[in-house]
CSV table of C-alpha atoms in Angstrom, one decimal:
chain,number,residue,atom,x,y,z
A,1,MET,CA,-15.1,-27.7,7.6
A,2,ILE,CA,-16.5,-26.8,4.1
A,3,ASN,CA,-17.6,-23.2,5.4
A,4,LYS,CA,-14.2,-22.7,6.8
A,5,LEU,CA,-12.7,-23.6,3.4
A,6,LYS,CA,-14.9,-21.2,1.6
A,7,PHE,CA,-14.0,-18.5,4.1
A,8,LEU,CA,-10.4,-19.1,3.6
A,9,GLU,CA,-10.9,-19.2,-0.2
A,10,GLY,CA,-12.6,-15.8,0.1
A,11,LYS,CA,-9.7,-14.4,2.0
A,12,VAL,CA,-7.1,-15.6,-0.5
A,13,LYS,CA,-9.0,-14.3,-3.4
A,14,GLU,CA,-9.2,-10.9,-1.6
A,15,TYR,CA,-5.5,-11.1,-0.8
A,16,ILE,CA,-4.7,-11.8,-4.5
A,17,LYS,CA,-7.0,-8.9,-5.6
A,18,PHE,CA,-5.3,-6.6,-3.0
A,19,ASN,CA,-1.9,-7.6,-4.4
A,20,ILE,CA,-2.9,-7.1,-7.9
A,21,ILE,CA,-4.3,-3.6,-7.2
A,22,GLY,CA,-1.1,-3.1,-5.0
A,23,ILE,CA,1.3,-4.1,-7.6
A,24,SER,CA,-0.5,-1.7,-10.2
A,25,ASN,CA,-0.5,1.1,-7.8
A,26,PHE,CA,3.0,0.5,-6.8
A,27,THR,CA,4.3,0.3,-10.5
A,28,ILE,CA,2.6,3.6,-11.3
A,29,SER,CA,4.0,5.0,-8.1
A,30,GLN,CA,7.4,4.0,-8.8
A,31,VAL,CA,7.4,5.6,-12.2
A,32,PHE,CA,6.1,8.7,-10.6
A,33,TYR,CA,8.8,8.5,-7.9
A,34,ILE,CA,11.6,7.9,-10.3
A,35,THR,CA,10.4,10.9,-12.4
A,36,LEU,CA,10.3,13.2,-9.3
A,37,PHE,CA,13.8,11.9,-8.1
A,38,LYS,CA,15.7,11.7,-11.3
A,39,ILE,CA,14.2,14.1,-13.5
A,40,PHE,CA,12.8,16.9,-11.2
A,41,LYS,CA,15.9,16.2,-8.9
A,42,LEU,CA,13.8,16.1,-5.7
A,43,ASN,CA,15.3,14.6,-2.6
A,44,TYR,CA,14.3,11.0,-2.5
A,45,ILE,CA,12.4,11.4,0.8
A,46,ILE,CA,10.3,14.2,-0.5
A,47,ALA,CA,9.7,12.3,-3.8
A,48,TYR,CA,8.6,9.2,-1.8
A,49,THR,CA,6.3,11.3,0.3
A,50,ILE,CA,4.5,12.9,-2.5
A,51,THR,CA,4.2,9.6,-4.3
A,52,SER,CA,2.8,8.0,-1.0
A,53,ILE,CA,0.0,10.6,-0.6
A,54,LEU,CA,-1.2,9.9,-4.2
A,55,SER,CA,-0.9,6.3,-3.7
A,56,ILE,CA,-2.9,6.4,-0.5
A,57,LEU,CA,-5.8,7.9,-2.1
A,58,ALA,CA,-5.8,5.5,-4.9
A,59,SER,CA,-5.4,2.6,-2.7
A,60,TYR,CA,-8.4,3.4,-0.6
A,61,PHE,CA,-10.8,3.8,-3.4
A,62,LEU,CA,-9.5,1.0,-5.5
A,63,ASN,CA,-9.3,-1.5,-2.6
A,64,SER,CA,-12.9,-0.5,-1.4
A,65,LYS,CA,-14.5,-0.9,-4.8
A,66,PHE,CA,-12.6,-3.9,-6.3
A,67,THR,CA,-10.9,-5.9,-3.5
A,68,PHE,CA,-13.5,-5.8,-0.7
A,69,LYS,CA,-16.6,-5.0,-2.9
A,70,SER,CA,-17.6,-2.0,-0.7
A,71,ASP,CA,-19.3,1.2,-1.9
A,72,ASN,CA,-19.8,2.3,1.6
A,73,TYR,CA,-17.3,5.1,1.6
A,74,SER,CA,-17.2,7.1,4.6
A,75,THR,CA,-15.0,9.8,6.3
A,76,LYS,CA,-14.4,7.5,9.1
A,77,LYS,CA,-13.3,4.5,6.9
A,78,PHE,CA,-11.1,7.0,4.8
A,79,SER,CA,-9.5,8.4,8.0
A,80,LEU,CA,-8.7,5.0,9.3
A,81,SER,CA,-7.5,3.9,6.1
A,82,VAL,CA,-5.1,7.0,6.0
A,83,LEU,CA,-3.9,6.0,9.5
A,84,VAL,CA,-3.0,2.5,8.1
A,85,TYR,CA,-1.2,4.0,5.2
A,86,ILE,CA,0.6,6.4,7.4
A,87,PHE,CA,1.7,3.3,9.4
A,88,GLU,CA,2.8,1.8,6.1
A,89,TYR,CA,4.6,4.9,5.1
A,90,ILE,CA,6.7,5.0,8.2
A,91,LEU,CA,7.4,1.4,8.2
A,92,ASN,CA,8.5,1.7,4.5
A,93,MET,CA,10.4,5.0,5.0
A,94,GLY,CA,12.3,3.4,7.9
A,95,ILE,CA,13.2,0.6,5.6
A,96,ILE,CA,14.2,2.8,2.8
A,97,ILE,CA,16.4,5.0,4.9
A,98,PHE,CA,18.0,1.8,6.7
A,99,LEU,CA,18.5,0.3,3.1
A,100,VAL,CA,19.9,3.6,1.6
A,101,ASN,CA,22.0,4.8,4.6
A,102,ILE,CA,23.1,1.7,6.4
A,103,LEU,CA,23.3,-0.9,3.7
A,104,GLY,CA,24.2,1.5,0.8
A,105,ILE,CA,21.4,0.1,-1.4
A,106,ASN,CA,20.6,2.5,-4.3
A,107,GLU,CA,17.6,5.0,-3.6
A,108,ILE,CA,15.7,3.6,-6.7
A,109,ILE,CA,16.0,0.1,-5.6
A,110,SER,CA,15.2,0.5,-1.8
A,111,PRO,CA,11.5,1.5,-2.4
A,112,LEU,CA,11.0,-1.6,-4.5
A,113,ILE,CA,12.2,-3.8,-1.5
A,114,ALA,CA,10.3,-2.0,1.3
A,115,PRO,CA,6.7,-3.3,0.5
A,116,VAL,CA,7.8,-6.9,0.9
A,117,PHE,CA,7.7,-6.1,4.8
A,118,SER,CA,4.4,-4.1,4.8
A,119,THR,CA,1.9,-5.7,2.5
A,120,LEU,CA,0.5,-8.5,4.8
A,121,PRO,CA,-0.1,-6.3,7.8
A,122,VAL,CA,-1.6,-3.5,5.7
A,123,PHE,CA,-3.9,-6.1,4.0
A,124,PHE,CA,-5.5,-7.3,7.2
A,125,LEU,CA,-5.7,-3.7,8.6
A,126,MET,CA,-7.4,-2.4,5.4
A,127,ARG,CA,-9.7,-5.4,5.2
A,128,THR,CA,-10.8,-4.8,8.8
A,129,ILE,CA,-11.5,-1.0,8.2
A,130,ILE,CA,-13.4,-1.5,4.8
A,131,LYS,CA,-15.4,-4.7,5.7
A,132,ASN,CA,-16.4,-3.2,9.1
A,133,LYS,CA,-19.9,-1.7,9.0
């Protein structure tokens, strides 16, 4: 029972770290997205795509190093991580398009809502990839 509690405690700590990195990365990404969308007048889909690519790179390295305590970077792990983030991108983009085009929610607010639905599955997928030897 104590081992299960320690295991669960470790997962909770990782999830908290994952979210701290995620929120930091997300905040920086949103500033960048708004800059591309509002100042440079890029289409919201193009602005979100550019922002997502930069965010994927940052997330892989930050989560590997700080969340999951792994210095074992590899092309395979990076490639699998990119696939996870492509899944997240598609999921988030679908939600954003739905929010903007169907529900009429603002193009700036919609990307703030979308990650609510993708954080938990992405955490477990990334943990599996990075922790797997």
